[in-house]
Every structure is written in structure tokens, then in C-alpha cells.
XYZ file of C-alpha atoms in Angstrom:
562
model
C 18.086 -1.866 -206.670
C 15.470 -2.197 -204.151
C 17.357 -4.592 -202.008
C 20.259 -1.742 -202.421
C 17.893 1.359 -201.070
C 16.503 -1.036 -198.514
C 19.894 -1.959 -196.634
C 20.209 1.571 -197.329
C 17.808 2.648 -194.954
C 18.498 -0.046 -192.122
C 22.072 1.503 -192.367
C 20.935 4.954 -191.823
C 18.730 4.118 -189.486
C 21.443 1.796 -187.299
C 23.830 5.025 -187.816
C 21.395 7.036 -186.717
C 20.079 5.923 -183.541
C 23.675 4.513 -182.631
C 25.323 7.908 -182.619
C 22.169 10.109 -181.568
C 23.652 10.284 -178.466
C 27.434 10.902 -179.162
C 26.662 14.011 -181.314
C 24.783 15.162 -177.944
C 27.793 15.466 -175.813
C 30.290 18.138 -175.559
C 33.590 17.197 -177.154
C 37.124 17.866 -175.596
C 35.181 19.679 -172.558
C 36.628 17.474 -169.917
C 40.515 16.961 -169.737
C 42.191 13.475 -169.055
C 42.471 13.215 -165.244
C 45.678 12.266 -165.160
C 49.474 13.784 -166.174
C 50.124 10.913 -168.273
C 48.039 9.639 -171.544
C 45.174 8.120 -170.857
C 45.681 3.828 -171.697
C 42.659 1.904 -170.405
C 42.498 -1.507 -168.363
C 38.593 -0.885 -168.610
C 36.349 0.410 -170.449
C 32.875 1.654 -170.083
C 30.098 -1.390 -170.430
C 32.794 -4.093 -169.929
C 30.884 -7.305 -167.792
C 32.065 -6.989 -164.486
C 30.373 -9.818 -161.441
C 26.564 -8.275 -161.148
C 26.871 -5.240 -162.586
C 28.214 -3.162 -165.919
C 31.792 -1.364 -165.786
C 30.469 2.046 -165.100
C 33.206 4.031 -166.445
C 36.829 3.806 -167.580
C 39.424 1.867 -165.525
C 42.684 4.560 -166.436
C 46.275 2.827 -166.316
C 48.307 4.341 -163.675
C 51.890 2.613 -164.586
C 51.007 0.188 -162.180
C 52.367 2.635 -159.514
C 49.848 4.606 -156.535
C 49.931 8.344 -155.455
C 49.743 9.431 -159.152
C 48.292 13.329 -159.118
C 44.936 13.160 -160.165
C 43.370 16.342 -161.471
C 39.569 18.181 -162.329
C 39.115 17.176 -165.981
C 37.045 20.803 -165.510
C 36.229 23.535 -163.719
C 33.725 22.704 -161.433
C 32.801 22.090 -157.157
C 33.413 18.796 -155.133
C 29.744 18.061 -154.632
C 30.863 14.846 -152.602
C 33.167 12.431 -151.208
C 33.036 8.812 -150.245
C 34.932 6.687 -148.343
C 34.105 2.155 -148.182
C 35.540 -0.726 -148.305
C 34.841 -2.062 -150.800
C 33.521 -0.406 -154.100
C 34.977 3.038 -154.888
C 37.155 3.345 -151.526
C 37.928 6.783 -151.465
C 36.353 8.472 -154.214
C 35.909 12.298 -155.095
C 32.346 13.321 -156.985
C 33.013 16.945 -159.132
C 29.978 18.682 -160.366
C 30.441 21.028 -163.406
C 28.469 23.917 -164.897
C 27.716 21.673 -167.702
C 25.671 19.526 -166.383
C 27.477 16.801 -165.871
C 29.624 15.310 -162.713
C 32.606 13.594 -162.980
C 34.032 10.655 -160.225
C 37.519 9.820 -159.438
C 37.622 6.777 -156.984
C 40.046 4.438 -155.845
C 41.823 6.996 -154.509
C 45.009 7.497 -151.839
C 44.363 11.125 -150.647
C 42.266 14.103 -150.980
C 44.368 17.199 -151.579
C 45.126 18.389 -148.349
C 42.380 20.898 -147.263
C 39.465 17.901 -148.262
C 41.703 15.979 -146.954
C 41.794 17.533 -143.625
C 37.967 18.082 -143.116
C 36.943 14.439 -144.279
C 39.852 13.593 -141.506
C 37.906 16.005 -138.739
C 34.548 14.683 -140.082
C 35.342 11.265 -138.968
C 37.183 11.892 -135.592
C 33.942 13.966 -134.692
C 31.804 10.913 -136.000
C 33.839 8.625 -134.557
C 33.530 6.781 -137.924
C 35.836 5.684 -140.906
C 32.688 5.586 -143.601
C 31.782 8.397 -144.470
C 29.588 9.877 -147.646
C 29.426 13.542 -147.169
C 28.148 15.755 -149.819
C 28.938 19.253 -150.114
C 27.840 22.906 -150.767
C 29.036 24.717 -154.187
C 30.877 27.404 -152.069
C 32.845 24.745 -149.990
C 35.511 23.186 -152.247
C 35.333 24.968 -155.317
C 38.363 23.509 -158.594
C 39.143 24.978 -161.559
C 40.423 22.152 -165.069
C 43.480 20.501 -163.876
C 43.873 21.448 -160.323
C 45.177 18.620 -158.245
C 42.283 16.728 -156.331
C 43.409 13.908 -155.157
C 46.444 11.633 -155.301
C 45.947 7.984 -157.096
C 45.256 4.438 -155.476
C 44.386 0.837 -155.014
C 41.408 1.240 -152.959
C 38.221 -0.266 -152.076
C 37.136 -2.807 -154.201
C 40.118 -2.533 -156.529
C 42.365 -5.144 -157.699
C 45.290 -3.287 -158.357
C 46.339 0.466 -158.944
C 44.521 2.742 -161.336
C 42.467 5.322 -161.672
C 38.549 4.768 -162.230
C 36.462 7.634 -163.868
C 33.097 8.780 -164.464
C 31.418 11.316 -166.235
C 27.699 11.281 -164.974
C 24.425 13.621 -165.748
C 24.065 15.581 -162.940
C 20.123 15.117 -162.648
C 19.388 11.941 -163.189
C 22.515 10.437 -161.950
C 23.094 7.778 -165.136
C 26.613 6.701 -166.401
C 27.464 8.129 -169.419
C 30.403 6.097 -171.727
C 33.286 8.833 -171.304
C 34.649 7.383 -174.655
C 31.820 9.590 -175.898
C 33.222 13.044 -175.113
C 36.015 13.277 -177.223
C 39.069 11.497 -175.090
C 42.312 11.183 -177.495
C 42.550 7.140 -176.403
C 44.657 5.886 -179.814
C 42.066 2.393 -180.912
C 42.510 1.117 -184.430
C 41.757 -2.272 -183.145
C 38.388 -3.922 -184.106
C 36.505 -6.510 -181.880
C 37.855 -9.990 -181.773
C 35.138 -12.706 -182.715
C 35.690 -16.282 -180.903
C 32.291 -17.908 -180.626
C 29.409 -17.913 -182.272
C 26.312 -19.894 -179.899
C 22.140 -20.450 -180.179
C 20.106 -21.131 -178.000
C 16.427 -22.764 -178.268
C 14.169 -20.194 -177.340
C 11.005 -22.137 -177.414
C 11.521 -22.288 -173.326
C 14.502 -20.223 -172.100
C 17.821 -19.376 -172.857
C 18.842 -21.892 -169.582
C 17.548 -24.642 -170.334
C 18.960 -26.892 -172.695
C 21.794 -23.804 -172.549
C 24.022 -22.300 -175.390
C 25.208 -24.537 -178.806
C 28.446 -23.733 -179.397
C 29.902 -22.960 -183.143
C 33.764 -22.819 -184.629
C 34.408 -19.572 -185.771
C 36.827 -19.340 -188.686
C 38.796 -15.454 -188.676
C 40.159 -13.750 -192.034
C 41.518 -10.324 -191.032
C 38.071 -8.627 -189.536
C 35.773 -11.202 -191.096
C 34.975 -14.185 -189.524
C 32.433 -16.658 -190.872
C 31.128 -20.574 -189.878
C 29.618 -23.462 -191.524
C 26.080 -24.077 -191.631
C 24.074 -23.521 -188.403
C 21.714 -26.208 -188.082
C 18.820 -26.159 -185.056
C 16.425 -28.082 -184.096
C 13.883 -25.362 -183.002
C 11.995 -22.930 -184.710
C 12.789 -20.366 -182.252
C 16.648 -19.354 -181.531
C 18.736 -16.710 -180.255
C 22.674 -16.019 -181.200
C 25.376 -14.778 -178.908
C 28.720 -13.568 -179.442
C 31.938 -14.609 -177.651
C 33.610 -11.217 -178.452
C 36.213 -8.726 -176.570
C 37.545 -5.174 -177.953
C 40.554 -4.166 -177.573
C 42.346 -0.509 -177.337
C 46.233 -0.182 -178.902
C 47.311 -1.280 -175.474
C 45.947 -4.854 -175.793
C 43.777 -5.208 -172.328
C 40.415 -6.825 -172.754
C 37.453 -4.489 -173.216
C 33.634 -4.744 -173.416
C 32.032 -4.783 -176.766
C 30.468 -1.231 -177.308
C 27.817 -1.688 -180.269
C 26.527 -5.247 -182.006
C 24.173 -5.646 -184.874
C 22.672 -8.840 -185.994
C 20.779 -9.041 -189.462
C 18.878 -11.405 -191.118
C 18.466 -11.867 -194.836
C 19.224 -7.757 -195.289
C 16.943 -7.176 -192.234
C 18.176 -5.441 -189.224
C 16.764 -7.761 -185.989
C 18.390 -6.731 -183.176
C 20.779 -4.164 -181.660
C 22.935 -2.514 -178.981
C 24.950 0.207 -177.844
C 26.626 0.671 -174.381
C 25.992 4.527 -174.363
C 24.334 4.873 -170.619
C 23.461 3.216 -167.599
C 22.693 3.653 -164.036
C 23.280 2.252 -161.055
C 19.687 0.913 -160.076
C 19.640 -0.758 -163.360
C 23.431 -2.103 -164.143
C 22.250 -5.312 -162.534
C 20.449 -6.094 -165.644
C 23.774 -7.410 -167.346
C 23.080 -10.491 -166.061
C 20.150 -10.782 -168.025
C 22.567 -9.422 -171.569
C 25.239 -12.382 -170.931
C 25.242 -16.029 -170.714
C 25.308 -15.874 -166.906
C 25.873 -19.497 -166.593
C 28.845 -19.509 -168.815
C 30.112 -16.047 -167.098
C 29.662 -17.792 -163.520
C 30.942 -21.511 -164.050
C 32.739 -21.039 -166.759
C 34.398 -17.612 -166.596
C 33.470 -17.170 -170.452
C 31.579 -13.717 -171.181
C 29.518 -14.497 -174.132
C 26.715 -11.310 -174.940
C 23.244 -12.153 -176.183
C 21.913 -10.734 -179.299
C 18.453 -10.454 -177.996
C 16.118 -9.095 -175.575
C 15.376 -11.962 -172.900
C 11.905 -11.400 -171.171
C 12.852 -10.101 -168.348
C 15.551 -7.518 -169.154
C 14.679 -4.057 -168.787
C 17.288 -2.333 -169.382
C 16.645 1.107 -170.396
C 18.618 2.870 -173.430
C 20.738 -0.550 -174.337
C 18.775 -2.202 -176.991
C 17.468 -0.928 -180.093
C 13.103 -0.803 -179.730
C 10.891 -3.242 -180.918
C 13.425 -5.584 -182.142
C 14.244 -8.942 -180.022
C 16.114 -10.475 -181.885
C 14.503 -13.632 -181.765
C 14.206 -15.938 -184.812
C 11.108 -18.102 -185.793
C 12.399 -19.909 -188.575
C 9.232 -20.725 -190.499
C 10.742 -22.834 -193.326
C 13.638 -25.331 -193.646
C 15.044 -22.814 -196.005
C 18.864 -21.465 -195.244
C 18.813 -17.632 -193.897
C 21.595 -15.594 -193.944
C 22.791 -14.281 -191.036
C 25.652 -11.294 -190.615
C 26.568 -9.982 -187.167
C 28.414 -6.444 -187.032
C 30.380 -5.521 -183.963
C 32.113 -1.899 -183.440
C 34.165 -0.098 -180.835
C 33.707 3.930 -179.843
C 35.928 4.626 -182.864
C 33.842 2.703 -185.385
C 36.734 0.014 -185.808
C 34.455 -3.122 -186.848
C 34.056 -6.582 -187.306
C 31.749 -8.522 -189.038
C 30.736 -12.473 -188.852
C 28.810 -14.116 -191.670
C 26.614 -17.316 -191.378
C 23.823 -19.467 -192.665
C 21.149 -21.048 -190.633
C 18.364 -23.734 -191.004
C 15.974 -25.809 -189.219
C 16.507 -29.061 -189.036
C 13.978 -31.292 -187.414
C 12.280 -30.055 -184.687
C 13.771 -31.117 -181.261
C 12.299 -32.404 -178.073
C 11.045 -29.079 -176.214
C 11.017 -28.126 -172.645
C 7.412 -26.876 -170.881
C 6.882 -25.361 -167.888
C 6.018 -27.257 -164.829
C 4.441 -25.988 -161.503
C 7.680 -25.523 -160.395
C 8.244 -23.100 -163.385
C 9.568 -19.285 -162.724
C 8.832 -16.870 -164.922
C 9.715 -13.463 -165.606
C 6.841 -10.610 -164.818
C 4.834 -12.943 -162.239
C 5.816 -13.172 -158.880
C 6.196 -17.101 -157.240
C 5.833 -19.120 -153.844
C 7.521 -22.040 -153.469
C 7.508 -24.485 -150.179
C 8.847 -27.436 -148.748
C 8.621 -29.046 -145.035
C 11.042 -26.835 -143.659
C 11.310 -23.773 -145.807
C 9.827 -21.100 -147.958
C 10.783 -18.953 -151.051
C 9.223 -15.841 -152.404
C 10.376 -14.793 -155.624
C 9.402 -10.734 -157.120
C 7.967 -10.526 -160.254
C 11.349 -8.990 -161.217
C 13.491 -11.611 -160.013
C 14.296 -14.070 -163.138
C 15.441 -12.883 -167.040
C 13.961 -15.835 -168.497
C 12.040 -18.826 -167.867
C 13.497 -21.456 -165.178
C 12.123 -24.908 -163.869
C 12.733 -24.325 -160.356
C 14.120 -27.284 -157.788
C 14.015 -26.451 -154.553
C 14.586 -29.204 -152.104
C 15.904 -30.546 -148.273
C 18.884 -32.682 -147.552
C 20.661 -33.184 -144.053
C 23.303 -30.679 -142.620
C 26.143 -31.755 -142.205
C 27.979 -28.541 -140.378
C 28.576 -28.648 -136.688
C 27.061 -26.158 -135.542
C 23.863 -26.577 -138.380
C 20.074 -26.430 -136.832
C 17.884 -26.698 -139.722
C 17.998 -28.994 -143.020
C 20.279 -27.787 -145.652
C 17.745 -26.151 -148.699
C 18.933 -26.316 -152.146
C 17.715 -23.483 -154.064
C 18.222 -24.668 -157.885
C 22.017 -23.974 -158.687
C 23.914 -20.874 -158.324
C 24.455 -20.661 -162.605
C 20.967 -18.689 -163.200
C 21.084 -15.489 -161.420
C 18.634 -13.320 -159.447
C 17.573 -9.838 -160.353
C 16.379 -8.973 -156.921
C 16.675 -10.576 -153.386
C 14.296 -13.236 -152.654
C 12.869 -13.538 -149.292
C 13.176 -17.436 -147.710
C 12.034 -18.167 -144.436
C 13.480 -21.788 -143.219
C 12.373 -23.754 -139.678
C 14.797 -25.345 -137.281
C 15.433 -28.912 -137.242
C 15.159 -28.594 -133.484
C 13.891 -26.848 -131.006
C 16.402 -23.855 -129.682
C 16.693 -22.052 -126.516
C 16.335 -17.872 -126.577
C 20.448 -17.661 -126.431
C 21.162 -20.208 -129.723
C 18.127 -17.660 -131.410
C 20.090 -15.067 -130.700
C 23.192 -16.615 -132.411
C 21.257 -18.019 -135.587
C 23.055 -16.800 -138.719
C 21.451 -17.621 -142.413
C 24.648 -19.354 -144.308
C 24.156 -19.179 -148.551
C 26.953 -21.172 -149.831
C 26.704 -20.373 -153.929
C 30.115 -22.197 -154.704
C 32.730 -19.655 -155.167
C 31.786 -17.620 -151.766
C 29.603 -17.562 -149.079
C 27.004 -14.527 -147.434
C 25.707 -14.706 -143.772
C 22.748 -12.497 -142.922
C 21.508 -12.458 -139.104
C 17.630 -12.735 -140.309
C 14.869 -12.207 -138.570
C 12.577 -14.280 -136.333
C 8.814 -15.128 -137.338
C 7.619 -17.285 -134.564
C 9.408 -20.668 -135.202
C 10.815 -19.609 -138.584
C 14.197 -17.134 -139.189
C 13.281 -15.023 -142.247
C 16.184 -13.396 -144.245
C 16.902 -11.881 -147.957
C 19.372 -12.917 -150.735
C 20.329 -12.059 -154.647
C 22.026 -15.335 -155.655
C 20.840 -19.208 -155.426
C 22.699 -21.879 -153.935
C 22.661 -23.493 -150.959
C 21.307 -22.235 -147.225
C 21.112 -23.376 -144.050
C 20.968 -22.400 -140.234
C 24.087 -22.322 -138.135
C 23.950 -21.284 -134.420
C 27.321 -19.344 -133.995
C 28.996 -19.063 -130.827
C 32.394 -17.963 -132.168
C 33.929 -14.935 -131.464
C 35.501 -12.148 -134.118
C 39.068 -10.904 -133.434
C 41.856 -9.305 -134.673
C 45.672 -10.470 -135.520
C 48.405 -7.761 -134.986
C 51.679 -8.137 -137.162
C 53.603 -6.967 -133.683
C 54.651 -8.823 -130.682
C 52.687 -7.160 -127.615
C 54.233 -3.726 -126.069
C 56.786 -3.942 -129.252
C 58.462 -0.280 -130.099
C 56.297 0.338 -133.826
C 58.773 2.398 -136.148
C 56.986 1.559 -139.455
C 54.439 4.154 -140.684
C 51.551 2.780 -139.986
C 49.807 -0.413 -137.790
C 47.741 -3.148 -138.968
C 45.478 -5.776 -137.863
C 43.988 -8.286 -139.670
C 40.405 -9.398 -138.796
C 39.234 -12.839 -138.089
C 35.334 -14.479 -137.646
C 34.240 -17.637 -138.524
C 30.771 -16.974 -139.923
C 29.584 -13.957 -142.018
C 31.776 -10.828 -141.124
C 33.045 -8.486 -138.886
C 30.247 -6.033 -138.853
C 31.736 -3.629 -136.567
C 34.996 -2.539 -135.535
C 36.272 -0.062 -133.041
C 39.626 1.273 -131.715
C 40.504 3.182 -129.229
C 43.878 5.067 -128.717
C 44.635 5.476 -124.737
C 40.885 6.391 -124.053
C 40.023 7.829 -127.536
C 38.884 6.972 -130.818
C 41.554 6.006 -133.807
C 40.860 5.825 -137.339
C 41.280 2.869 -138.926
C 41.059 2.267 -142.666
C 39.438 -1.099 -143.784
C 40.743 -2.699 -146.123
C 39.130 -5.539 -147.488
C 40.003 -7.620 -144.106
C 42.458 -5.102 -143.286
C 42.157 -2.603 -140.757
C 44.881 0.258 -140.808
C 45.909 2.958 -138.399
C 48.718 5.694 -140.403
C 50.782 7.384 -137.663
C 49.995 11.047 -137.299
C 49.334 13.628 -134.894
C 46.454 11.466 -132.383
C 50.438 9.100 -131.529
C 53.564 10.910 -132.952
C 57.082 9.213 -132.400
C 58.443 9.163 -129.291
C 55.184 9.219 -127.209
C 55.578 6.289 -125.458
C 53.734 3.086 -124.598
C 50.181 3.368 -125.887
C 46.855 0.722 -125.136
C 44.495 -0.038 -128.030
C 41.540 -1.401 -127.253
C 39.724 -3.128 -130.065
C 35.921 -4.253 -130.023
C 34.843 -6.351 -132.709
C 31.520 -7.251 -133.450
C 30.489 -10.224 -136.220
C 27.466 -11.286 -138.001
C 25.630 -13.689 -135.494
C 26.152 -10.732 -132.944
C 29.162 -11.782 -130.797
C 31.162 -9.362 -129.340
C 34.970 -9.507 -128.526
C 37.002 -6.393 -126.958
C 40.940 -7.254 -126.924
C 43.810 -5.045 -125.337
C 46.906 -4.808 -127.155
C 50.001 -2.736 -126.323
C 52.700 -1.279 -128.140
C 55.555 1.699 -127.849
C 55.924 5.108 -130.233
């Protein structure tokens, strides 16, 4: 009976603290956003490169210009237009205290639409974040704000929403506020790891385990370790009705009838959603596009209002005795799995130590080599890593220093590092002026310009890999998808940009004299015929000035009849 009361209590207790927060939000207050039921691609919490999912990805019937309404009564407090991220996104603050985004939109209903368009002729600039007065734009629940999309840093069309608090600017899970989003479908278990935490959850790495399903149960053989201290993680997705891959809301792990560790993905904000990379198997995430979720607290995570206090989740198995583990997994609607295991210690292992080379989380770290330098924040690692840092010879053409090896890019970076590096020769003021910082990290690159400290170019970065020096001469430009003075009768004109180190940093267009908008998209810029070169106006000059990375400027003239 005691054991009874006693799971008793952790159950209250889990129920308690896990839907604190739920009963704390208004239900049914905010309306679906769109005309059509709400079926979700994403939801809120899902791993995303870097960051959480910060709201709800809404289907859209994989079709644009959708009418997208308030889900409340309420003022446009703000508008953004990017590249990449949101695109063109609408902010709506209600009387509620809460605000509620719409991005990857198409078009602003027409009278926003109109003043962002003024705000940006008089600019003279296609970004824009402008933030408004209550007075200005004023909505009422359901009034058409904006028209659907596929921009900015969007892979395809849909609708992403937000419901924020309106003072302290966190993400809250919509799935909270009482959305009717049909879900009788509980998580789906396929991998069970440990890891040996007597140094870090890197290195040796995760210990895979066959997981055996039965309906909503799922269970393995024995877990044997050879390390008193271990950490599990889940290979898990949710899923809604619809069958898209979701992020696991809420997980539970508990050892012999003892609650040890757990989370729920209620709120987050956007100076903290970098922490997921400290809540995931980053390595497995990065090289081997596998999102497995730790069920504890590594060192260096600080991530606010995710895990449960005071419990890490951790296990120092003391004995050689089997424990009993259970892991309990749940969606918004309670739907739930469960996995059931045993564990023992086996011999104890050989164990990693920390070298001089060792970073650890909480203490800042300076690391050196002929050529180069590294300074690490105390925030900048999760857990424990023996660092290599080292020089090998450039092979690039246009390459002026060593090549510097920072580790591997499969252990990720809370915060940009600062790393100075010194030519491999001696350069003249005009190849100074060109020197771009390269960080090749395997699946991309980033070029920053840096900064000169007498004989040493200084720049920042938030991922490892490799880095050199390049001294780049080459000039941006722009493709056009017409043959020069051509008659344009499509709606709109495009040019694609072109550099061959970094990006193109700036870009410019001008219509017979004056400045054009141009939309950028991704490395896309796009002109939509209006009233600045209606049809039948004749044969126009656009002049385009393009500006990359290393500095290098390029102004072409291109022709073309209305």
C-alpha cells in the first residue's frame, strides 16, 4: 500500500506541474486563422536546425493566397518583411494579453498592404520591421489580414502561427488554448539509447537499444552499461490524425516507482530556443539526420520552463542490481505511450578525463596554435568536450592563411566564438581589404568579412568546422531569365544572384533613374509589375548594383520593353 500512495503522489505531482500552465490559458479565445480546419505539418516544440518550432506550421492544401484571418479582435502592432525566417509576417496584439503572428505570408490586406509598399519606396528598402500604434490598423476576430504564402525561410506553402505573451515576448504552445485539432494518436517509440555520463554525453556517444512495440507499449531486453553514471534518450515522433511528424510534447522517465526526470514543451523564447541543441543528440540530429531527445538535464542547458526542477535525470547505479526503468511520453491531448526496461551495471568501462584541451560548460576557454586563436564564452558548450584544434595546408586558390580545424562540426555551439587567425603571407592593403573568413562545417558554408587586429583578421561564428582565409577578388552579379531589351509580358521580373564567396550583401535597382522594389527570395530577387512600369510604357533601363561579402562591388545595365 505504501508503494501504491507513493506512485500516487509522483502522479499527482507530474499532473500537476505538467498542466499548471494549460489550465492558465484562455480556452476557445482565439479562432483558427484560416477558412479551412486547422491540420498541422508542425507543431509547437518540434526540433527544427538551431532552434525549437516556435509555433504551429497550419496546412494550407498545399496551395498559396489562402485568406488568412485575426483569430481575435485585436491591433496590428507590427509587420515584418526578410528573407529568410518569417518573410512577410503580420504581429496582432489582443486585449488579452497575448499577440498572435501569422508569417509566411503573400499579402497584407490592401490598406497594410499599401503603407508597408509606401514605407519602402520612401526607404528605398525591401526589409522592413515596422511596428505600429493601437489606433493605426485596428481588426476585429476573423477579419481578413493577410493572404497565405511560401515565404521567407519556408519550404513550401502554409501558414505558420503564434500565440505569444505580450510582455515578455515568450512562445506559448497554441495547442494549449483550446484549438479543435482531431489527435487520438500517441507517440511512436523507435529507440531507446544511454549514454556514459561519467564525462559527457559526446564522447564515447549514444548506445543504441531494439525497441520491441505492442500497441502503445514498447519494452527491450536488459540494458547492460558499463558505467555507473548514464543518461537515456528517446527516438520518438507524435503524430496528429493527419500523419505528419511532430515533436514530442511531454516525457517522463522513472526509476524503480521514482519520478527522475521530466519535460513539457509549454513555452519558449526566442533568446533561449537555441538551447535545443543542448535537449537532442546533436551529433545524431547533424550527421545523421536522427532526432533522438535526452531525458536529462546536460550541464550546460538552461533552458527555462522545459524541465521539471531539481531532477536530472542522471543515474548513478550504485549496485549491480537490475532497476526498473519506465519512460512515459504524451501529446497535448494526453494520448500516451509508455516503454518499459531493466538496467544494470556491468563492469565498469574504460572512462574518459579531461585534458588541457578540455571545454567545459560554465568556464570560459583560450585555445592557440601558431597561426590562430579561439575564445570560447562560458556559455558556449552543453557538456563536456576534449577540444582539437589544429593547422593543415590550404589548399584553395585564392587561400592566405593555414586551414584551422576547429574539432568537428557534430558538437554544437551555444554562442559565437571569437577566432582570430594570421596570414600565411604577408598581404598588401588591397588583398586586406578583400580577406573574407570561410567556415566550411560540411553541409554549408558562412563567410564573415572580419576585422583586422594588426597582422591578425578577427571574426565570430556559432558552429565548428573548418576556417580559413581567402582573398576574394570576384565580383557578385545577377542572371536575368530575359534576353536584353526583350518585350516582358509575364507579371513580374526576376534575377537570380550570383557571388562566389559569402553572399550578396547588398542589392539595389533602379527603374529609369529611380528606386524598384525587389523581393528577395532566398537567391531570388523579384520585381511584380505595378504602377512604378505599367504595360505599354516602353523600353525601360535597370540598373543593378550588387555588393558581396569581401566588399566587391558590381553595377550592371540591363534593358527590357513594357
Amino acid at each position: 500500500m505504501k508503494i501504491f500512495y507513493k506512485l500516487m503522489l509522483i502522479v499527482c505531482f507530474i499532473n500537476s506541474f505538467f498542466t499548471q500552465a494549460q489550465h492558465n490559458y484562455p480556452q476557445n479565445y482565439f479562432r483558427n486563422p484560416l477558412n479551412i480546419p486547422m491540420q498541422l505539418a508542425a507543431n509547437f516544440g518540434a526540433v527544427r536546425a538551431n532552434h525549437f518550432h516556435m509555433g504551429l506550421d497550419l496546412r494550407t492544401n498545399s496551395k498559396e493566397n489562402l485568406p488568412v484571418v485575426a483569430a481575435a479582435d485585436g491591433y496590428v502592432s507590427r509587420i515584418k518583411v526578410e528573407r529568410y525566417g518569417f518573410g512577410n509576417a503580420v504581429y496582432i496584439t489582443h486585449p488579452n494579453g497575448y499577440t498572435t503572428v501569422y508569417a509566411h505570408l503573400n499579402k497584407y490586406f490592401d490598406r497594410l498592404d499599401e503603407y508597408v509598399k509606401e514605407r519602402q519606396y520612401k526607404d528605398e528598402k525591401w526589409e522592413q520591421d515596422i511596428t505600429f500604434q493601437p489606433g493605426q490598423f485596428p481588426v476585429t476576430k476573423g477579419q481578413l489580414i493577410a493572404l497565405s504564402g511560401n515565404t521567407g525561410g519556408s519550404a513550401g506553402p502554409h501558414l505558420h502561427f503564434e500565440i505569444r505573451d505580450t510582455k515578455t515576448e515568450e512562445c506559448l504552445n497554441p495547442l494549449l488554448f483550446g484549438f479543435a485539432i482531431p489527435d487520438s494518436v500517441a507517440p511512436i517509440i523507435s529507440g531507446l539509447y544511454w549514454y556514459d555520463r561519467s564525462f559527457s554525453t559526446y564522447e564515447p556517444g549514444a548506445n543504441g537499444v531494439a525497441v520491441k512495440k505492442a500497441g502503445n507499449i514498447y519494452t527491450t531486453d536488459l540494458v547492460t552499461v558499463n558505467s555507473p553514471m548514464i543518461s537515456f534518450a528517446v527516438k520518438a515522433v507524435d503524430k496528429a490524425n493527419q500523419g505528419f511528424n511532430l515533436g514530442v510534447y511531454q516525457a517522463e522517465l522513472v526509476m524503480d516507482g521514482k519520478l527522475i526526470y521530466g519535460f513539457s514543451i509549454d513555452k519558449v523564447s526566442y533568446d533561449d530556443t537555441r538551447y535545443q541543441n543542448g535537449c537532442i543528440d546533436y551529433t545524431k540530429f547533424i550527421r545523421d539526420k536522427m532526432n533522438i531527445q535526452h531525458l536529462s538535464v546536460l550541464p550546460g542547458m538552461k533552458l527555462q520552463n522545459y524541465s521539471l526542477p531539481n531532477l536530472s535525470g542522471v543515474i548513478n547505479l550504485q549496485d549491480k542490481e537490475v532497476h526498473h526503468i519506465e519512460i512515459i511520453l504524451k501529446d497535448v491531448n494526453g494520448n500516451t505511450s509508455r516503454l518499459a526496461t531493466k538496467v544494470q551495471l556491468n563492469n565498469n568501462g574504460n572512462s574518459i578525463s579531461s585534458t588541457s584541451t578540455t571545454i567545459k560548460p560554465n568556464e570560459g576557454k583560450t585555445m592557440t596554435t601558431e597561426n590562430a586563436e579561439i575564445v570560447f564564452s562560458k556559455n558556449a558548450v552543453y557538456d563536456a568536450v576534449n577540444f582539437s584544434m589544429y593547422e593543415k595546408p590550404n589548399a584553395e586558390e585564392n587561400g592566405v592563411s593555414n586551414t584551422i580545424v576547429l574539432h568537428h562540426p557534430y558538437v554544437p555551439i551555444h554562442d559565437k566564438y571569437t577566432l582570430k587567425i594570421k596570414p600565411n603571407r604577408k598581404l598588401t592593403q588591397q588583398e586586406k581589404d578583400k580577406v573574407v573568413m570561410l567556415l566550411d562545417y560540411g553541409s554549408d558554408k558562412d563567410a564573415v568579412k572580419g576585422s583586422w587586429t594588426g597582422d591578425w583578421v578577427q571574426g565570430q561564428f556559432n558552429r565548428l568546422g573548418t576556417v580559413q582565409l581567402i582573398v576574394d577578388h570576384s565580383f557578385p552579379s545577377v542572371m536575368t531569365e530575359w534576353k536584353d531589351g526583350a518585350l516582358i509580358n509575364t507579371g513580374t521580373l526576376r534575377l537570380k544572384g550570383n557571388t562566389k564567396v559569402g553572399d550578396i550583401v547588398s542589392f539595389r535597382a533602379e527603374l529609369d533613374g529611380k528606386w524598384l522594389r525587389f523581393a528577395r527570395v532566398k537567391d531570388y530577387f523579384i520585381y511584380t509589375f505595378d504602377e512604378k512600369c505599367p504595360k505599354g510604357s516602353g523600353e525601360h533601363t535597370l540598373k543593378v548594383t550588387t555588393i558581396n561579402t569581401a566588399g566587391n562591388t558590381n553595377t550592371q545595365t540591363l534593358t527590357f520593353q513594357r
